[in-house]
PDB file of C-alpha atoms in Angstrom:
ATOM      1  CA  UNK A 193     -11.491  18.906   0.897  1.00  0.00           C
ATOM      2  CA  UNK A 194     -10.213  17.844   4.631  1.00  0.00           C
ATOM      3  CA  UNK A 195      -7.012  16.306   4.603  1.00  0.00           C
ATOM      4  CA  UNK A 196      -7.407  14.066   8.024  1.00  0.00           C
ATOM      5  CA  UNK A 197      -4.207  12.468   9.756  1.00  0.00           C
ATOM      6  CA  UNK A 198      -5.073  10.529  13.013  1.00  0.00           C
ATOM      7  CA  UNK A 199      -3.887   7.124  14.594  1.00  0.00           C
ATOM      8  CA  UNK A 200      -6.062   4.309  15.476  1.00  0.00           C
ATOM      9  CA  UNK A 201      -4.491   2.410  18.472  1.00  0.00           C
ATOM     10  CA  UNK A 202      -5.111  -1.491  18.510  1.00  0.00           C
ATOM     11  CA  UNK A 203      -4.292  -3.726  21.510  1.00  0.00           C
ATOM     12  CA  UNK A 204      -2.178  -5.952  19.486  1.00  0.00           C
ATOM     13  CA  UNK A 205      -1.679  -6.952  16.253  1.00  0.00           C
ATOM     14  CA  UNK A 206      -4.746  -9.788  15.548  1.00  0.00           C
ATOM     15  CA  UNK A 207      -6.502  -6.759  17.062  1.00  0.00           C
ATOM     16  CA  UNK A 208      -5.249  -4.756  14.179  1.00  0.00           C
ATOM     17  CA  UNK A 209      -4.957  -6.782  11.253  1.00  0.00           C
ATOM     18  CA  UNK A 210      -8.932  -7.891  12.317  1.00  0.00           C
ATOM     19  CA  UNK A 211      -9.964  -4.022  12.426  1.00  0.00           C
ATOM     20  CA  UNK A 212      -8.423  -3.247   9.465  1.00  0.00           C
ATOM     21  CA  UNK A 213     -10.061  -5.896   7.386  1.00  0.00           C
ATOM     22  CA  UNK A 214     -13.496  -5.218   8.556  1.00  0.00           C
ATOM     23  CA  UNK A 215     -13.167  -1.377   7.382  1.00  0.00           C
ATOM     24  CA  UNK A 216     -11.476  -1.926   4.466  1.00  0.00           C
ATOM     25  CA  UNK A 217     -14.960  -4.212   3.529  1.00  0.00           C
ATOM     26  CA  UNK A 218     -17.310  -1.705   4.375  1.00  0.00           C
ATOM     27  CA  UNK A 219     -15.361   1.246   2.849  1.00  0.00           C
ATOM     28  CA  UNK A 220     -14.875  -0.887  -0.345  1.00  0.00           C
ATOM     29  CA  UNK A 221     -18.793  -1.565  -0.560  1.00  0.00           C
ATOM     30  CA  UNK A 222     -19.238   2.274  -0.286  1.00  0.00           C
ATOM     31  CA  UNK A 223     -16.699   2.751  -2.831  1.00  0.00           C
ATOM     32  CA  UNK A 224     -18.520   0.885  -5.025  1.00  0.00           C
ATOM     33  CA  UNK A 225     -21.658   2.068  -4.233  1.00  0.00           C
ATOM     34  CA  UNK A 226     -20.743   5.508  -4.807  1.00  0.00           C
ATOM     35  CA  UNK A 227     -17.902   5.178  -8.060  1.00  0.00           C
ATOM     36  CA  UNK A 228     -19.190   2.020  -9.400  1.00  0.00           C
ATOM     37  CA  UNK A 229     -16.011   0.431  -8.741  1.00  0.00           C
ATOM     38  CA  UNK A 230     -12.662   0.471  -6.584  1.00  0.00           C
ATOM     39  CA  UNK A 231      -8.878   0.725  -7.506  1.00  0.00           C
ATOM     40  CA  UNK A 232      -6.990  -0.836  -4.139  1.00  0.00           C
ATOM     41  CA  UNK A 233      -3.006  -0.445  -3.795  1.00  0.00           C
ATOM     42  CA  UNK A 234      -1.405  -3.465  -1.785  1.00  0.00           C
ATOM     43  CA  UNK A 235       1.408  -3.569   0.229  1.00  0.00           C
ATOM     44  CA  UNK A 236       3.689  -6.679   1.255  1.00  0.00           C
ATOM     45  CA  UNK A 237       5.047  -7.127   4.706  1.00  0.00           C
ATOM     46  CA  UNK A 238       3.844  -9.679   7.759  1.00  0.00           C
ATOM     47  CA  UNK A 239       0.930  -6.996   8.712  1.00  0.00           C
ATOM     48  CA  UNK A 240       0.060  -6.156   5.017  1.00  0.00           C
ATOM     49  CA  UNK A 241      -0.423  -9.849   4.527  1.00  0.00           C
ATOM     50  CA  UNK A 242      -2.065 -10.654   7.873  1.00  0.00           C
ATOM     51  CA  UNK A 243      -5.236  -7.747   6.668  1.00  0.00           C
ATOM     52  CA  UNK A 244      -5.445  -9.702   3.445  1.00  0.00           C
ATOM     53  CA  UNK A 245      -5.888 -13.033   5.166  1.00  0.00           C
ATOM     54  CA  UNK A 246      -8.409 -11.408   8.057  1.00  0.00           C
ATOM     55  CA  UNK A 247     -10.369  -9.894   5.112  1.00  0.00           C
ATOM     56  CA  UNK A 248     -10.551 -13.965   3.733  1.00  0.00           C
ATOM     57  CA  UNK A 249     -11.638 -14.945   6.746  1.00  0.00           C
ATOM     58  CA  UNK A 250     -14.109 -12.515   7.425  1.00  0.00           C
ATOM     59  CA  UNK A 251     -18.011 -13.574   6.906  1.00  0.00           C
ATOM     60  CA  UNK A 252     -18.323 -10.465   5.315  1.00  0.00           C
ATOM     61  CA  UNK A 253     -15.899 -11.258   2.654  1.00  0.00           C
ATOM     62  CA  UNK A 254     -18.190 -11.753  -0.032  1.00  0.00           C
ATOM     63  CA  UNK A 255     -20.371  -8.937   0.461  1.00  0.00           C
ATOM     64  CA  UNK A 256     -17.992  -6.645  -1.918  1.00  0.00           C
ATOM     65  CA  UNK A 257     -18.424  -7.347  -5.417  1.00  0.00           C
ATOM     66  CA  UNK A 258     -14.595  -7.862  -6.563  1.00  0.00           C
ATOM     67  CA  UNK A 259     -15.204  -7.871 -10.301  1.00  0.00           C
ATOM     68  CA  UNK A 260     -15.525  -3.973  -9.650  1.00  0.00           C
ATOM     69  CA  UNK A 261     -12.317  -4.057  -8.228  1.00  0.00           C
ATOM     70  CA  UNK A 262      -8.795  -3.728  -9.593  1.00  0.00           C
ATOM     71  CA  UNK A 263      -5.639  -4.397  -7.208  1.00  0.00           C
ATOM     72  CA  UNK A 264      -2.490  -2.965  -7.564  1.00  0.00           C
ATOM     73  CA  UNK A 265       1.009  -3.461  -5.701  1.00  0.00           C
ATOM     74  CA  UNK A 266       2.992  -0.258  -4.402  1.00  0.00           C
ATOM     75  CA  UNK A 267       5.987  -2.276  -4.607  1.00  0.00           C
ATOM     76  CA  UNK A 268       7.583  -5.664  -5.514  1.00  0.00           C
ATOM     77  CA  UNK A 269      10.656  -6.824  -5.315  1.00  0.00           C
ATOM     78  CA  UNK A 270      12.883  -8.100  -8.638  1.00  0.00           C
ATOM     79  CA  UNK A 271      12.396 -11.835  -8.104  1.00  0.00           C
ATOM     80  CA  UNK A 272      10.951 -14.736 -10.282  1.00  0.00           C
ATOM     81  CA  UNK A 273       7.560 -15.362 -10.320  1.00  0.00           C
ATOM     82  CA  UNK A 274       7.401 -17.916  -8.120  1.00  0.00           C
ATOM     83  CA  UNK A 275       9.789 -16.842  -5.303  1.00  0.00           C
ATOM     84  CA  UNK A 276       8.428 -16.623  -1.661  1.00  0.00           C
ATOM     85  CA  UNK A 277       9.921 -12.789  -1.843  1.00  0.00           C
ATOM     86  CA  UNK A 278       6.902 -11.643  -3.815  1.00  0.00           C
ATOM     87  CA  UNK A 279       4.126  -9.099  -1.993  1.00  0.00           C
ATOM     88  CA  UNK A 280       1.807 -10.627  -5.617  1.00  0.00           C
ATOM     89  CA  UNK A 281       2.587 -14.149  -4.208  1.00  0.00           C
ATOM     90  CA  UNK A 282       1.788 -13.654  -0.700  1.00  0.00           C
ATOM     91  CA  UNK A 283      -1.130 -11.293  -0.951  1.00  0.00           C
ATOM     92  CA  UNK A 284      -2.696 -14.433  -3.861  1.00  0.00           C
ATOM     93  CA  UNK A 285      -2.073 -17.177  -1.103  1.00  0.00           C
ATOM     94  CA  UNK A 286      -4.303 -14.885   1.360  1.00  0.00           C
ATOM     95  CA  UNK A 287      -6.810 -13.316  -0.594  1.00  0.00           C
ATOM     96  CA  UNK A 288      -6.695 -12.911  -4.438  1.00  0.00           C
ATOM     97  CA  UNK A 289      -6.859 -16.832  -5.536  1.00  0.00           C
ATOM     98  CA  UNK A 290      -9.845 -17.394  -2.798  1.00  0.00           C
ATOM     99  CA  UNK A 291     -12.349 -14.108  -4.544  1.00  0.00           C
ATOM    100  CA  UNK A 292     -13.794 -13.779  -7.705  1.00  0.00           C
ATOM    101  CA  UNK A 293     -12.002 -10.986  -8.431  1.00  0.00           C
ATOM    102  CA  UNK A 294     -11.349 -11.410 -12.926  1.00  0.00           C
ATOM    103  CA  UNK A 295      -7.662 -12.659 -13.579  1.00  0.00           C
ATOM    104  CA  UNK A 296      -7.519  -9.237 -15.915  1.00  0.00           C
ATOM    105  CA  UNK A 297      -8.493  -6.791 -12.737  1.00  0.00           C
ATOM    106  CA  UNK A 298      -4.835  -7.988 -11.259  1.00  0.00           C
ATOM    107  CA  UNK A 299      -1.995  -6.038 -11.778  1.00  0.00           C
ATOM    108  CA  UNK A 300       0.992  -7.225 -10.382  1.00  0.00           C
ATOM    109  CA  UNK A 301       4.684  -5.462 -11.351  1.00  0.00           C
ATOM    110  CA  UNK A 302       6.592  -7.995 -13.711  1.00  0.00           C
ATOM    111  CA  UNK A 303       9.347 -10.701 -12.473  1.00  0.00           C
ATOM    112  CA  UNK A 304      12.293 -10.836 -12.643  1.00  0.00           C
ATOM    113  CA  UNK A 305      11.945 -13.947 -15.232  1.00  0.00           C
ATOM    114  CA  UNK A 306       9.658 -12.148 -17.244  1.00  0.00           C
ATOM    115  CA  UNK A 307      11.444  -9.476 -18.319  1.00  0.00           C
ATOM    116  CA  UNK A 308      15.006  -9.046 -18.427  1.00  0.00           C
ATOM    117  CA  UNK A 309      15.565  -5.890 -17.353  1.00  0.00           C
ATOM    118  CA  UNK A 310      14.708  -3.419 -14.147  1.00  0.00           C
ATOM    119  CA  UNK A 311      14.048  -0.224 -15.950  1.00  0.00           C
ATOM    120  CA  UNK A 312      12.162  -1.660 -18.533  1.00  0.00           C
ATOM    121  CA  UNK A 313       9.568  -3.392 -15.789  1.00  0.00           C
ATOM    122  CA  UNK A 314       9.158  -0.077 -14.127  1.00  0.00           C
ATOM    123  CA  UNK A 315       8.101   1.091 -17.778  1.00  0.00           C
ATOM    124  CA  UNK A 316       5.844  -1.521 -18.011  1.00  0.00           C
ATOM    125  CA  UNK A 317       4.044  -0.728 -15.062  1.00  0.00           C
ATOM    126  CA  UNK A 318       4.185   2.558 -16.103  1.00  0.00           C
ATOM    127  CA  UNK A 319       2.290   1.905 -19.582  1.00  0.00           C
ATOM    128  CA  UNK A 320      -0.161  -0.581 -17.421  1.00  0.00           C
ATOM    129  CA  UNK A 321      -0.900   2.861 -14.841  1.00  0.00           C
ATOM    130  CA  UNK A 322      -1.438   4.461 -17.974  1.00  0.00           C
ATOM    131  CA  UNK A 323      -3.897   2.061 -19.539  1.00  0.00           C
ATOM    132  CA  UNK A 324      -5.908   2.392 -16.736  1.00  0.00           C
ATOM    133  CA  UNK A 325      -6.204   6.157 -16.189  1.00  0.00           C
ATOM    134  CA  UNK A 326      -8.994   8.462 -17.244  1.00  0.00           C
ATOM    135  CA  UNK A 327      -7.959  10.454 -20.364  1.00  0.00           C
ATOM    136  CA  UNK A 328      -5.066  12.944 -20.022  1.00  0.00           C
ATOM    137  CA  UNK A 329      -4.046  11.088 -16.441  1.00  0.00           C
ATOM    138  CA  UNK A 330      -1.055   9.066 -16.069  1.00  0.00           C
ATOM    139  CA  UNK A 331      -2.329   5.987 -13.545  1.00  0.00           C
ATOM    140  CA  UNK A 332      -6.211   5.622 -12.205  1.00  0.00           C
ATOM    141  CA  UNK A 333      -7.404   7.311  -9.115  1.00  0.00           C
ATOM    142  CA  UNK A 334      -6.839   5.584  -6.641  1.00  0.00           C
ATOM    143  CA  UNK A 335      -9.360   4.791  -3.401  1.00  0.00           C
ATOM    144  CA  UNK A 336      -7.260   3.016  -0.914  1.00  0.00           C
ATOM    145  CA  UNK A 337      -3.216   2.519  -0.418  1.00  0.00           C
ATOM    146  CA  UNK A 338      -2.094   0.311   2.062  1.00  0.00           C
ATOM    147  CA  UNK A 339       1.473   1.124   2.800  1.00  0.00           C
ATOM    148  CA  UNK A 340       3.751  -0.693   5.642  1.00  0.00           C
ATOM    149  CA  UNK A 341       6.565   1.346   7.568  1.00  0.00           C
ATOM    150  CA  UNK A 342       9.820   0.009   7.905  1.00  0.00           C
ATOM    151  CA  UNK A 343      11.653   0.722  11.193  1.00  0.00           C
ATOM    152  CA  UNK A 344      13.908   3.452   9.466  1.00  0.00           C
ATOM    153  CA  UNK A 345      11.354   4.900   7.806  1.00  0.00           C
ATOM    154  CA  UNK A 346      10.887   3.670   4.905  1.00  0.00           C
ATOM    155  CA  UNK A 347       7.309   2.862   2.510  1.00  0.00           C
ATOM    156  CA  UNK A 348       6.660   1.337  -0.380  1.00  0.00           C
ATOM    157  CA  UNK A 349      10.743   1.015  -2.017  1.00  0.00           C
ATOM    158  CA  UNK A 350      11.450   4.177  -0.953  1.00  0.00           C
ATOM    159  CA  UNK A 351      14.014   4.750   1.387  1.00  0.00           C
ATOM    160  CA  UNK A 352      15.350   7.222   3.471  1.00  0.00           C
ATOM    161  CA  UNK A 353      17.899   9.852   1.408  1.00  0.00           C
ATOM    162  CA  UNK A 354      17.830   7.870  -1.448  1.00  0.00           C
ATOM    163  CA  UNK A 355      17.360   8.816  -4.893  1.00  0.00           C
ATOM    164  CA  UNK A 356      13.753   6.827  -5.375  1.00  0.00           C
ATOM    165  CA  UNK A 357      11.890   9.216  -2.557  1.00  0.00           C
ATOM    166  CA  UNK A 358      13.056  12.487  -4.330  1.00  0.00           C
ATOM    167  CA  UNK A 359      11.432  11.509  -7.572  1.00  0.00           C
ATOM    168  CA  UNK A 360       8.407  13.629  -8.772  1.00  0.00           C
ATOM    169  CA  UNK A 361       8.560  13.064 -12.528  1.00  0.00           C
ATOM    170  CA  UNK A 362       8.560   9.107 -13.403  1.00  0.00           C
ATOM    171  CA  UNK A 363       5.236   6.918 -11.793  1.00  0.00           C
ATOM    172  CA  UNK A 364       7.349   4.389 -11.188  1.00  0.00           C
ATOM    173  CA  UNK A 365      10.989   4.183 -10.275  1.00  0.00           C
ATOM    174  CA  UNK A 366      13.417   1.078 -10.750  1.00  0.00           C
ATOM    175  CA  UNK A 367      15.464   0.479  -7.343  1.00  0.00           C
ATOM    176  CA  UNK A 368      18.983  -0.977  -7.194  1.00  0.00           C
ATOM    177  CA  UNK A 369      20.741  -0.259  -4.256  1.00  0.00           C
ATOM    178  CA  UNK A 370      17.548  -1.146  -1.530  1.00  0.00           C
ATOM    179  CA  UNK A 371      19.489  -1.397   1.724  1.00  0.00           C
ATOM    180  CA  UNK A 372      16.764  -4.095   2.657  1.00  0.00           C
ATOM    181  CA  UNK A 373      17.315  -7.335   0.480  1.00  0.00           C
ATOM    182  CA  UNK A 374      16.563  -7.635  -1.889  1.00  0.00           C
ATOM    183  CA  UNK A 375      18.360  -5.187  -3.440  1.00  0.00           C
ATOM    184  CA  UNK A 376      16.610  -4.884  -6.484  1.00  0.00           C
ATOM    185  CA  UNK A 377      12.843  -3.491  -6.689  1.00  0.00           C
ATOM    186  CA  UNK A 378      10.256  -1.434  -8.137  1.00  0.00           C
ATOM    187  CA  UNK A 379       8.517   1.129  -6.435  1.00  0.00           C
ATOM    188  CA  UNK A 380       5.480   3.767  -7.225  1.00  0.00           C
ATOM    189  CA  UNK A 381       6.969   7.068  -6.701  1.00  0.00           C
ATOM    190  CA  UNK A 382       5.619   9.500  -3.930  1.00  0.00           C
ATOM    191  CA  UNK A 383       3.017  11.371  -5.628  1.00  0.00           C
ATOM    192  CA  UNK A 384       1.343   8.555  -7.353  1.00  0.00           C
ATOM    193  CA  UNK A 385       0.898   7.284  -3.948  1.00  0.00           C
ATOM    194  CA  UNK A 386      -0.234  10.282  -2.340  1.00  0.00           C
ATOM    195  CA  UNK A 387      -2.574  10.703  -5.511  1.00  0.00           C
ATOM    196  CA  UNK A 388      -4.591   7.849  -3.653  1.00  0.00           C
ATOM    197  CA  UNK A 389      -7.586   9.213  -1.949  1.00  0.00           C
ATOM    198  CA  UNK A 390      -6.879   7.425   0.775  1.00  0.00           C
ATOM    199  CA  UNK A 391      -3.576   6.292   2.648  1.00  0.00           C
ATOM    200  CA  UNK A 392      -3.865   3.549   5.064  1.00  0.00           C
ATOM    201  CA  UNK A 393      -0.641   2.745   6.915  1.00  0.00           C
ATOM    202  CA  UNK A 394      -0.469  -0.789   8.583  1.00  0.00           C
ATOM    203  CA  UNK A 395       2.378  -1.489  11.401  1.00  0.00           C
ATOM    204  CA  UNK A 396       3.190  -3.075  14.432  1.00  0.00           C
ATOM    205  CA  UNK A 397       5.822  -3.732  16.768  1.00  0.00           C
ATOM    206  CA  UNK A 398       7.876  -1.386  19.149  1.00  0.00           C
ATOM    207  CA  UNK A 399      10.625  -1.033  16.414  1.00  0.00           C
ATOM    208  CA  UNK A 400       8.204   1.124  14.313  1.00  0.00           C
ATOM    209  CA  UNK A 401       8.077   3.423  17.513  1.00  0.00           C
ATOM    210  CA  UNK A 402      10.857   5.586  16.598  1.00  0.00           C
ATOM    211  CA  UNK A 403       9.696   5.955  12.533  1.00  0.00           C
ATOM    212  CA  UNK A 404       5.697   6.518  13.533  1.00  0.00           C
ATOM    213  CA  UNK A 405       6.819   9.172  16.110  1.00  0.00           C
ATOM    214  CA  UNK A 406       9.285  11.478  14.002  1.00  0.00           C
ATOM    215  CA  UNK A 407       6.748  11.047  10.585  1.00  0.00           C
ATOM    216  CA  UNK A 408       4.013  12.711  13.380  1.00  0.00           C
ATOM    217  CA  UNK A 409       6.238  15.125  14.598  1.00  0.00           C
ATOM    218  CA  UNK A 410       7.344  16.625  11.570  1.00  0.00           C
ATOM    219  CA  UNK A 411      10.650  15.051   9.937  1.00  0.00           C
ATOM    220  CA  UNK A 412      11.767  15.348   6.456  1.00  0.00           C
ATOM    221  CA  UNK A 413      10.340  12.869   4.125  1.00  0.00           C
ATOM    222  CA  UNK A 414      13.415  12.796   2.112  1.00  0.00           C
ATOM    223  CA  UNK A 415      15.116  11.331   5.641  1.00  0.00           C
ATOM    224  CA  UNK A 416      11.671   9.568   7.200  1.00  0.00           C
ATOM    225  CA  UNK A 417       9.743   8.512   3.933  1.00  0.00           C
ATOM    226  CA  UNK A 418       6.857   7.988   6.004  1.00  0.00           C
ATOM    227  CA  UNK A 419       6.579  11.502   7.099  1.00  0.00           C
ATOM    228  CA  UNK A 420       5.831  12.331   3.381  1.00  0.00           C
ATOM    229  CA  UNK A 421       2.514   9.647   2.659  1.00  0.00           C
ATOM    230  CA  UNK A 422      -0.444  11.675   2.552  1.00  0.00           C
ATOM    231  CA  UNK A 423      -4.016  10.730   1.072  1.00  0.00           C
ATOM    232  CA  UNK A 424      -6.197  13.412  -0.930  1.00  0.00           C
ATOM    233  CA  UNK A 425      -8.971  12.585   1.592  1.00  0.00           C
ATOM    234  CA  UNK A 426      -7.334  11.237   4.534  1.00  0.00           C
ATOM    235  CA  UNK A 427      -4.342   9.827   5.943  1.00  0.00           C
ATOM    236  CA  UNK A 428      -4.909   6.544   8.390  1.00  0.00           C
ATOM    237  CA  UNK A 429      -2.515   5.206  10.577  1.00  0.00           C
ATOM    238  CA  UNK A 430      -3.559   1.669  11.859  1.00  0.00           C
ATOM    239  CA  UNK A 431      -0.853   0.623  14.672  1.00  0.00           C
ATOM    240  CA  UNK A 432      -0.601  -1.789  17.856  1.00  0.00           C
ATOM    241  CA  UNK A 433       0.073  -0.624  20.898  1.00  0.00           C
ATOM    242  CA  UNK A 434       3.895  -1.018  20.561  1.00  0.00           C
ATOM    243  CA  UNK A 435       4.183   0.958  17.439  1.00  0.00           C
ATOM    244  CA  UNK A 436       2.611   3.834  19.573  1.00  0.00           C
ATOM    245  CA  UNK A 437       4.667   4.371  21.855  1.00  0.00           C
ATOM    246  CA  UNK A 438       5.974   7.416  20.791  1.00  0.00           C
ATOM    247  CA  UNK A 439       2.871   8.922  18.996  1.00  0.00           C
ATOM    248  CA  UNK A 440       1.516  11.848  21.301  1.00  0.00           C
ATOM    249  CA  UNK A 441      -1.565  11.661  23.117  1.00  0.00           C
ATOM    250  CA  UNK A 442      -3.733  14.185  20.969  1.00  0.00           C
ATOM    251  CA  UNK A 443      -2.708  12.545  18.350  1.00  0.00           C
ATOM    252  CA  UNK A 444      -4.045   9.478  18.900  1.00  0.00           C
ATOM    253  CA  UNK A 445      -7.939   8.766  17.422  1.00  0.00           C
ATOM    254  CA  UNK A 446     -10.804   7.546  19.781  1.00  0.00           C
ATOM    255  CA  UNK A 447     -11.815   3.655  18.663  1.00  0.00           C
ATOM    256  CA  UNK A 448     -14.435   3.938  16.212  1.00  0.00           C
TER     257      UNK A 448
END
């Protein structure tokens, strides 16, 4: 099985965000088609959220059957329920509370004032991964994972030589030292998101240059976390044209 990494260069970000949505509809109809359903990791983040709301917007929106869908987070950070810090909050306000996706196909981490404790939410996610999974797996397979990039690097909650990026036992790891507030977070570890079939990674702006263009040339994934996300099928990088900047030219996909 191919392993494809390429970049897909937008003009600007509604350009991206716009392109994004309308392949992630089609793919998730073929999906369906083909598996008889669709497991979808989410990300947070101002371009994570702006696919979410140009897949709502699309006319096409409601050509994917979302009761054969189940959505999953690849991070959240450790704040009530209700706080405007939650990727589940944002990512409901765009899409999830506008489809007819079942309340029980949702699986959001836990907040902060639901349980009292960090490492026993990233064990409860854990048991929910499991509860999912075929027999003898420990989380579902995964078709799609949107991730973000931070500009140092960094996806999901794991960040750049810390201890949650070095992790290849646990599926999910509780963070406490995030250098990004809020400090506190929960995180899929790195092979549970490169378990995903594919990995499509969102960004903009010209201070993801430096990140995109050492993950492409070869860095450590311990130091550039991005560097390290790779999809069992293929590996997508969606980015404006300031995000590029440092990607090199045979790199860089022609539009589909």
């Amino acid at each position: 099985m191919t392993n494809e990494r390429r970049v897909l260069v937008h003009p600007d970000k509604q350009a991206l965000t716009g392109s994004v949505a309308a392949r992630f509809l089609t793919k998730t109809v073929d999906i369906i088609d083909d598996l008889g359903g669709a497991n979808i990791v989410l990300t947070g983040g101002t371009v994570g959220i702006g696919v979410l709301q140009a897949v709502n917007d699309s006319p096409a929106r409601d050509s994917v059957d979302w009761s054969k869908v189940h959505f999953w987070w690849g991070d959240e950070r450790w704040v009530p329920k209700g706080d405007a810090d939650r990727n589940e909050l944002a990512a409901r306000q765009a899409l999830l509370d506008n489809i007819a996706v079942p309340p029980g196909n949702v699986h959001p981490f836990a907040a902060s004032d639901e349980l009292d404790d960090l490492d026993a939410a990233a064990v409860a996610y854990a048991d929910e991964l499991a509860a999912y999974a075929a027999d003898g797996a420990r989380y579902p397979r995964f078709d799609i994972t949107f991730l973000g990039v931070g500009p140092d690097g960094h996806i999901a909650s794991l960040f750049p030589d810390r201890a949650g990026i070095r992790e290849t036992d646990a599926t999910v790891v509780a963070v406490r030292d995030s250098p990004k507030p809020p400090p506190e977070r929960l995180s899929l570890t790195r092979p549970v998101l490169n378990s995903s079939d594919r990995i499509w990674l969102v960004l903009a702006g010209d201070d993801k240059a430096s990140a995109l263009g050492l993950a492409l040339a070869g860095a450590s994934y311990t130091e550039v976390p991005v560097a390290g996300a790779k999809g069992r099928k293929r590996t997508v990088f969606f980015v404006d044209q300031d995000a590029a900047a440092q990607v090199p030219a045979n790199l860089i996909a022609p539009s589909y």
